[in-house]
PDB file of C-alpha atoms in Angstrom:
ATOM      1  CA  MET A   1      -0.093   0.002   0.090  1.00  0.00           C
ATOM      2  CA  ILE A   2       2.799   2.340   0.879  1.00  0.00           C
ATOM      3  CA  MET A   3       4.657   1.537  -2.319  1.00  0.00           C
ATOM      4  CA  GLU A   4       1.645   2.222  -4.274  1.00  0.00           C
ATOM      5  CA  LYS A   5       0.966   5.662  -2.707  1.00  0.00           C
ATOM      6  CA  TYR A   6       4.720   6.491  -3.206  1.00  0.00           C
ATOM      7  CA  LYS A   7       4.230   5.448  -7.089  1.00  0.00           C
ATOM      8  CA  ALA A   8       1.029   7.607  -7.244  1.00  0.00           C
ATOM      9  CA  VAL A   9       2.741  10.659  -5.672  1.00  0.00           C
ATOM     10  CA  SER A  10       5.813  10.236  -7.691  1.00  0.00           C
ATOM     11  CA  SER A  11       3.846   9.992 -11.090  1.00  0.00           C
ATOM     12  CA  GLY A  12       1.718  13.024 -10.066  1.00  0.00           C
ATOM     13  CA  LEU A  13       4.964  15.016  -9.117  1.00  0.00           C
ATOM     14  CA  HIS A  14       6.547  13.909 -12.365  1.00  0.00           C
ATOM     15  CA  GLU A  15       3.448  14.963 -14.363  1.00  0.00           C
ATOM     16  CA  THR A  16       3.350  18.395 -12.665  1.00  0.00           C
ATOM     17  CA  LEU A  17       7.187  18.930 -13.243  1.00  0.00           C
ATOM     18  CA  GLY A  18       6.681  18.147 -16.789  1.00  0.00           C
ATOM     19  CA  ASN A  19       3.756  20.706 -17.137  1.00  0.00           C
ATOM     20  CA  ILE A  20       5.940  23.275 -15.606  1.00  0.00           C
ATOM     21  CA  ILE A  21       9.144  22.519 -17.529  1.00  0.00           C
ATOM     22  CA  ARG A  22       7.598  21.640 -20.820  1.00  0.00           C
ATOM     23  CA  PRO A  23       6.415  25.358 -21.574  1.00  0.00           C
ATOM     24  CA  PHE A  24       9.755  26.748 -20.708  1.00  0.00           C
ATOM     25  CA  CYS A  25      11.693  24.468 -22.739  1.00  0.00           C
ATOM     26  CA  THR A  26       9.305  25.107 -25.664  1.00  0.00           C
ATOM     27  CA  LEU A  27      10.047  28.674 -25.352  1.00  0.00           C
ATOM     28  CA  LEU A  28      13.669  28.351 -25.431  1.00  0.00           C
ATOM     29  CA  ALA A  29      13.472  26.149 -28.475  1.00  0.00           C
ATOM     30  CA  PHE A  30      11.411  28.786 -30.417  1.00  0.00           C
ATOM     31  CA  LEU A  31      13.682  31.587 -29.172  1.00  0.00           C
ATOM     32  CA  ARG A  32      16.605  29.809 -30.813  1.00  0.00           C
ATOM     33  CA  TYR A  33      14.849  28.401 -33.855  1.00  0.00           C
ATOM     34  CA  HIS A  34      12.031  30.713 -34.506  1.00  0.00           C
ATOM     35  CA  ASP A  35       9.509  28.306 -36.080  1.00  0.00           C
ATOM     36  CA  ILE A  36       8.639  24.571 -35.996  1.00  0.00           C
ATOM     37  CA  TRP A  37      10.241  24.113 -39.404  1.00  0.00           C
ATOM     38  CA  GLU A  38      13.520  25.324 -38.345  1.00  0.00           C
ATOM     39  CA  ILE A  39      13.377  22.956 -35.371  1.00  0.00           C
ATOM     40  CA  ARG A  40      12.501  20.001 -37.831  1.00  0.00           C
ATOM     41  CA  ASN A  41      15.577  21.022 -39.953  1.00  0.00           C
ATOM     42  CA  ALA A  42      17.701  21.198 -36.974  1.00  0.00           C
ATOM     43  CA  ILE A  43      16.629  17.669 -35.609  1.00  0.00           C
ATOM     44  CA  ILE A  44      17.140  16.271 -39.203  1.00  0.00           C
ATOM     45  CA  ALA A  45      20.518  17.796 -39.463  1.00  0.00           C
ATOM     46  CA  GLY A  46      21.761  15.844 -36.374  1.00  0.00           C
ATOM     47  CA  ASN A  47      20.731  17.974 -33.347  1.00  0.00           C
ATOM     48  CA  LYS A  48      19.769  15.344 -30.718  1.00  0.00           C
ATOM     49  CA  SER A  49      18.685  17.792 -28.095  1.00  0.00           C
ATOM     50  CA  LYS A  50      15.737  16.387 -26.129  1.00  0.00           C
ATOM     51  CA  ILE A  51      14.392  19.729 -25.874  1.00  0.00           C
ATOM     52  CA  LEU A  52      14.041  20.131 -29.516  1.00  0.00           C
ATOM     53  CA  SER A  53      12.509  16.645 -29.948  1.00  0.00           C
ATOM     54  CA  MET A  54       9.991  17.409 -27.122  1.00  0.00           C
ATOM     55  CA  THR A  55       9.100  20.613 -28.847  1.00  0.00           C
ATOM     56  CA  TYR A  56       8.690  19.253 -32.274  1.00  0.00           C
ATOM     57  CA  TRP A  57       6.626  16.016 -31.305  1.00  0.00           C
ATOM     58  CA  GLY A  58       4.562  18.014 -28.720  1.00  0.00           C
ATOM     59  CA  TYR A  59       3.700  20.682 -31.439  1.00  0.00           C
ATOM     60  CA  PHE A  60       2.228  18.309 -33.715  1.00  0.00           C
ATOM     61  CA  ALA A  61       0.523  16.184 -30.879  1.00  0.00           C
ATOM     62  CA  LYS A  62      -1.331  19.225 -29.847  1.00  0.00           C
ATOM     63  CA  LYS A  63      -2.739  19.674 -33.162  1.00  0.00           C
ATOM     64  CA  GLY A  64      -3.845  16.033 -33.705  1.00  0.00           C
ATOM     65  CA  SER A  65      -1.030  15.707 -36.395  1.00  0.00           C
ATOM     66  CA  TYR A  66       1.978  13.801 -37.363  1.00  0.00           C
ATOM     67  CA  LEU A  67       4.789  14.749 -39.724  1.00  0.00           C
ATOM     68  CA  GLY A  68       7.411  11.993 -39.902  1.00  0.00           C
ATOM     69  CA  LEU A  69      11.156  13.316 -39.583  1.00  0.00           C
ATOM     70  CA  ASN A  70      11.721  10.864 -42.585  1.00  0.00           C
ATOM     71  CA  THR A  71       9.452  12.709 -44.709  1.00  0.00           C
ATOM     72  CA  LYS A  72      11.168  14.521 -47.362  1.00  0.00           C
ATOM     73  CA  MET A  73       9.954  17.954 -48.160  1.00  0.00           C
ATOM     74  CA  LYS A  74      11.586  19.473 -51.304  1.00  0.00           C
ATOM     75  CA  GLY A  75      10.516  22.878 -50.420  1.00  0.00           C
ATOM     76  CA  PRO A  76       8.240  24.955 -48.017  1.00  0.00           C
ATOM     77  CA  VAL A  77       4.687  23.474 -47.969  1.00  0.00           C
ATOM     78  CA  CYS A  78       1.607  25.901 -47.759  1.00  0.00           C
ATOM     79  CA  PHE A  79      -0.696  24.845 -44.980  1.00  0.00           C
ATOM     80  CA  PRO A  80      -3.586  27.509 -45.324  1.00  0.00           C
ATOM     81  CA  HIS A  81      -5.437  26.148 -42.194  1.00  0.00           C
ATOM     82  CA  GLY A  82      -2.314  25.133 -40.363  1.00  0.00           C
ATOM     83  CA  VAL A  83      -1.459  21.393 -39.868  1.00  0.00           C
ATOM     84  CA  VAL A  84      -4.553  20.411 -37.959  1.00  0.00           C
ATOM     85  CA  GLY A  85      -5.266  16.809 -38.249  1.00  0.00           C
ATOM     86  CA  ILE A  86      -2.675  16.422 -40.922  1.00  0.00           C
ATOM     87  CA  PHE A  87      -0.815  12.962 -41.093  1.00  0.00           C
ATOM     88  CA  ILE A  88       2.182  12.382 -43.251  1.00  0.00           C
ATOM     89  CA  SER A  89       4.057   8.935 -43.044  1.00  0.00           C
ATOM     90  CA  ASN A  90       7.683   8.534 -42.928  1.00  0.00           C
ATOM     91  CA  GLY A  91       9.128   7.724 -46.416  1.00  0.00           C
ATOM     92  CA  SER A  92       6.543  10.191 -48.042  1.00  0.00           C
ATOM     93  CA  ILE A  93       8.064  12.871 -50.428  1.00  0.00           C
ATOM     94  CA  ILE A  94       6.443  16.201 -50.790  1.00  0.00           C
ATOM     95  CA  GLY A  95       7.236  18.298 -53.941  1.00  0.00           C
ATOM     96  CA  LYS A  96       7.982  22.036 -54.236  1.00  0.00           C
ATOM     97  CA  ASN A  97       5.054  24.664 -53.831  1.00  0.00           C
ATOM     98  CA  CYS A  98       2.387  22.197 -52.664  1.00  0.00           C
ATOM     99  CA  VAL A  99      -0.790  23.348 -50.995  1.00  0.00           C
ATOM    100  CA  ILE A 100      -2.114  20.952 -48.049  1.00  0.00           C
ATOM    101  CA  PHE A 101      -5.305  21.716 -46.323  1.00  0.00           C
ATOM    102  CA  GLN A 102      -6.569  20.246 -42.925  1.00  0.00           C
ATOM    103  CA  GLN A 103      -7.267  16.691 -42.182  1.00  0.00           C
ATOM    104  CA  VAL A 104      -5.213  15.284 -45.075  1.00  0.00           C
ATOM    105  CA  THR A 105      -3.443  11.911 -44.747  1.00  0.00           C
ATOM    106  CA  ILE A 106      -0.481  11.152 -46.854  1.00  0.00           C
ATOM    107  CA  GLY A 107       0.034   7.511 -45.680  1.00  0.00           C
ATOM    108  CA  SER A 108       1.998   4.489 -46.027  1.00  0.00           C
ATOM    109  CA  ASN A 109       0.649   1.053 -46.765  1.00  0.00           C
ATOM    110  CA  GLU A 110       2.089  -1.588 -44.642  1.00  0.00           C
ATOM    111  CA  ILE A 111      -0.413  -4.460 -45.562  1.00  0.00           C
ATOM    112  CA  LYS A 112       1.666  -7.529 -46.774  1.00  0.00           C
ATOM    113  CA  GLY A 113       0.623  -8.481 -50.211  1.00  0.00           C
ATOM    114  CA  SER A 114      -0.571  -4.853 -51.098  1.00  0.00           C
ATOM    115  CA  ASN A 115       0.982  -1.625 -52.545  1.00  0.00           C
ATOM    116  CA  LEU A 116       3.622  -1.277 -49.709  1.00  0.00           C
ATOM    117  CA  GLY A 117       5.325   1.930 -49.357  1.00  0.00           C
ATOM    118  CA  SER A 118       4.561   5.750 -48.842  1.00  0.00           C
ATOM    119  CA  PRO A 119       3.298   8.295 -51.464  1.00  0.00           C
ATOM    120  CA  VAL A 120       5.482  10.556 -53.768  1.00  0.00           C
ATOM    121  CA  ILE A 121       3.658  14.001 -54.338  1.00  0.00           C
ATOM    122  CA  GLY A 122       5.005  16.044 -57.181  1.00  0.00           C
ATOM    123  CA  ASP A 123       5.669  19.770 -57.454  1.00  0.00           C
ATOM    124  CA  ASN A 124       2.728  22.334 -57.516  1.00  0.00           C
ATOM    125  CA  CYS A 125      -0.054  19.886 -56.258  1.00  0.00           C
ATOM    126  CA  TYR A 126      -3.036  21.200 -54.533  1.00  0.00           C
ATOM    127  CA  ILE A 127      -4.702  18.798 -51.967  1.00  0.00           C
ATOM    128  CA  GLY A 128      -8.100  19.552 -50.331  1.00  0.00           C
ATOM    129  CA  ALA A 129      -9.272  19.009 -46.971  1.00  0.00           C
ATOM    130  CA  GLY A 130      -9.760  15.605 -45.904  1.00  0.00           C
ATOM    131  CA  ALA A 131      -8.035  13.902 -48.827  1.00  0.00           C
ATOM    132  CA  LYS A 132      -6.468  10.608 -48.505  1.00  0.00           C
ATOM    133  CA  ILE A 133      -3.400   9.534 -50.498  1.00  0.00           C
ATOM    134  CA  ILE A 134      -2.449   6.086 -49.672  1.00  0.00           C
ATOM    135  CA  GLY A 135       0.376   3.565 -50.512  1.00  0.00           C
ATOM    136  CA  ASN A 136       3.361   3.534 -52.801  1.00  0.00           C
ATOM    137  CA  ILE A 137       1.963   5.841 -55.572  1.00  0.00           C
ATOM    138  CA  HIS A 138       3.147   8.677 -57.540  1.00  0.00           C
ATOM    139  CA  ILE A 139       1.190  11.870 -57.957  1.00  0.00           C
ATOM    140  CA  GLY A 140       2.459  13.993 -60.748  1.00  0.00           C
ATOM    141  CA  ASN A 141       3.304  17.625 -60.946  1.00  0.00           C
ATOM    142  CA  ASN A 142       0.528  20.171 -61.006  1.00  0.00           C
ATOM    143  CA  CYS A 143      -2.076  17.860 -59.829  1.00  0.00           C
ATOM    144  CA  ARG A 144      -5.401  18.598 -57.935  1.00  0.00           C
ATOM    145  CA  ILE A 145      -6.978  16.398 -55.324  1.00  0.00           C
ATOM    146  CA  GLY A 146     -10.351  17.348 -54.370  1.00  0.00           C
ATOM    147  CA  ALA A 147     -11.761  17.462 -50.704  1.00  0.00           C
ATOM    148  CA  GLY A 148     -12.572  13.971 -49.465  1.00  0.00           C
ATOM    149  CA  ALA A 149     -11.121  12.307 -52.321  1.00  0.00           C
ATOM    150  CA  VAL A 150      -9.404   8.895 -51.719  1.00  0.00           C
ATOM    151  CA  VAL A 151      -6.326   8.250 -53.933  1.00  0.00           C
ATOM    152  CA  TYR A 152      -4.329   4.867 -54.278  1.00  0.00           C
ATOM    153  CA  GLN A 153      -3.148   4.820 -57.713  1.00  0.00           C
ATOM    154  CA  ASP A 154      -0.949   6.800 -59.764  1.00  0.00           C
ATOM    155  CA  MET A 155      -1.975  10.213 -61.045  1.00  0.00           C
ATOM    156  CA  GLU A 156      -0.321  11.741 -64.352  1.00  0.00           C
ATOM    157  CA  ASP A 157       0.909  15.392 -64.444  1.00  0.00           C
ATOM    158  CA  ASN A 158      -1.865  17.916 -64.578  1.00  0.00           C
ATOM    159  CA  SER A 159      -4.614  15.522 -63.766  1.00  0.00           C
ATOM    160  CA  VAL A 160      -7.508  15.961 -61.063  1.00  0.00           C
ATOM    161  CA  ALA A 161      -8.887  13.561 -58.618  1.00  0.00           C
ATOM    162  CA  VAL A 162     -12.381  14.223 -57.184  1.00  0.00           C
ATOM    163  CA  ALA A 163     -14.589  12.257 -54.606  1.00  0.00           C
ATOM    164  CA  GLU A 164     -17.507  10.398 -56.071  1.00  0.00           C
ATOM    165  CA  ARG A 165     -20.703  12.660 -56.532  1.00  0.00           C
ATOM    166  CA  THR A 166     -22.866  12.726 -53.260  1.00  0.00           C
ATOM    167  CA  ARG A 167     -26.230  11.088 -53.660  1.00  0.00           C
ATOM    168  CA  ILE A 168     -29.159  13.129 -52.368  1.00  0.00           C
ATOM    169  CA  ILE A 169     -31.913  10.974 -50.906  1.00  0.00           C
ATOM    170  CA  LYS A 170     -35.273  12.551 -50.432  1.00  0.00           C
ATOM    171  CA  LYS A 171     -37.244  11.278 -47.188  1.00  0.00           C
ATOM    172  CA  ASP A 172     -41.036  11.640 -46.767  1.00  0.00           C
ATOM    173  CA  GLU A 173     -40.974  11.920 -42.919  1.00  0.00           C
ATOM    174  CA  VAL A 174     -39.434  14.629 -40.877  1.00  0.00           C
ATOM    175  CA  LEU A 175     -35.923  13.487 -39.861  1.00  0.00           C
ATOM    176  CA  ASP A 176     -35.004  13.667 -36.076  1.00  0.00           C
ATOM    177  CA  ASN A 177     -31.316  14.929 -36.116  1.00  0.00           C
ATOM    178  CA  HIS A 178     -30.726  15.325 -32.395  1.00  0.00           C
ATOM    179  CA  TYR A 179     -27.753  13.824 -30.791  1.00  0.00           C
ATOM    180  CA  TYR A 180     -28.754  11.186 -28.114  1.00  0.00           C
ATOM    181  CA  LYS A 181     -26.750   9.846 -25.365  1.00  0.00           C
ATOM    182  CA  THR A 182     -27.470   7.491 -22.304  1.00  0.00           C
ATOM    183  CA  ILE A 183     -27.119   8.877 -19.017  1.00  0.00           C
ATOM    184  CA  ASN A 184     -27.839   6.383 -15.951  1.00  0.00           C
ATOM    185  CA  ASN A 185     -29.594   3.985 -18.265  1.00  0.00           C
ATOM    186  CA  GLU A 186     -31.929   6.969 -19.290  1.00  0.00           C
ATOM    187  CA  SER A 187     -31.875   8.553 -22.860  1.00  0.00           C
ATOM    188  CA  TYR A 188     -31.199  12.353 -23.367  1.00  0.00           C
ATOM    189  CA  TYR A 189     -30.978  14.396 -26.445  1.00  0.00           C
ATOM    190  CA  TYR A 190     -29.095  17.617 -27.090  1.00  0.00           C
ATOM    191  CA  GLU A 191     -31.181  20.961 -27.652  1.00  0.00           C
ATOM    192  CA  ASP A 192     -30.487  24.602 -27.042  1.00  0.00           C
ATOM    193  CA  GLY A 193     -27.189  23.961 -25.107  1.00  0.00           C
ATOM    194  CA  TYR A 194     -28.610  21.337 -22.812  1.00  0.00           C
ATOM    195  CA  PHE A 195     -29.349  17.496 -22.533  1.00  0.00           C
ATOM    196  CA  VAL A 196     -33.130  16.987 -22.346  1.00  0.00           C
ATOM    197  CA  LYS A 197     -34.434  13.688 -21.201  1.00  0.00           C
ATOM    198  CA  SER A 198     -36.288  11.968 -23.879  1.00  0.00           C
ATOM    199  CA  ASN A 199     -39.144   9.191 -23.815  1.00  0.00           C
ATOM    200  CA  MET A 200     -36.898   6.679 -25.404  1.00  0.00           C
ATOM    201  CA  LYS A 201     -35.398   4.197 -23.321  1.00  0.00           C
ATOM    202  CA  GLY A 202     -31.765   4.044 -22.918  1.00  0.00           C
TER     203      GLY A 202
END
């Protein structure tokens, strides 16, 4: 029991110290390198500073993102809405003057027997929000990939990929689009900022 209490206190103290020290270390890193891309370049160039590593991975983790250090970027990439939700696998190659919107995945395929590897993106490509580019494929120069499109095969230069057209289905009845959740085995729905008890059973 004493050992368990010690571990709990020790863990809490470690977390508290981390919360105090981490912002200070991050500030030092940005004072020295100015932005996350300079920090990334310093790590790739061989700087093994734990402060830089912590700052780099912490930056992307807070934004729900991942950008592998083994990803090759041939030049600065334009992220119009920041890197929120963006995932770029190790081994991927991003060409010059590319534009990448939020929630994009440029991911490797690691399923045995399939198209193993990571994508290669050409120069001057425009990748819309939520697009998924998967596997060992080559996206040519000057390509456009529309929002929500899933690309798993090569694209020639100057080509466009778009998601399949959405089907609109007309319903005769009035649709109930409340968000429901169960609280203590009772059903509630969200309306006007509150969860209201419904007549449905949880």
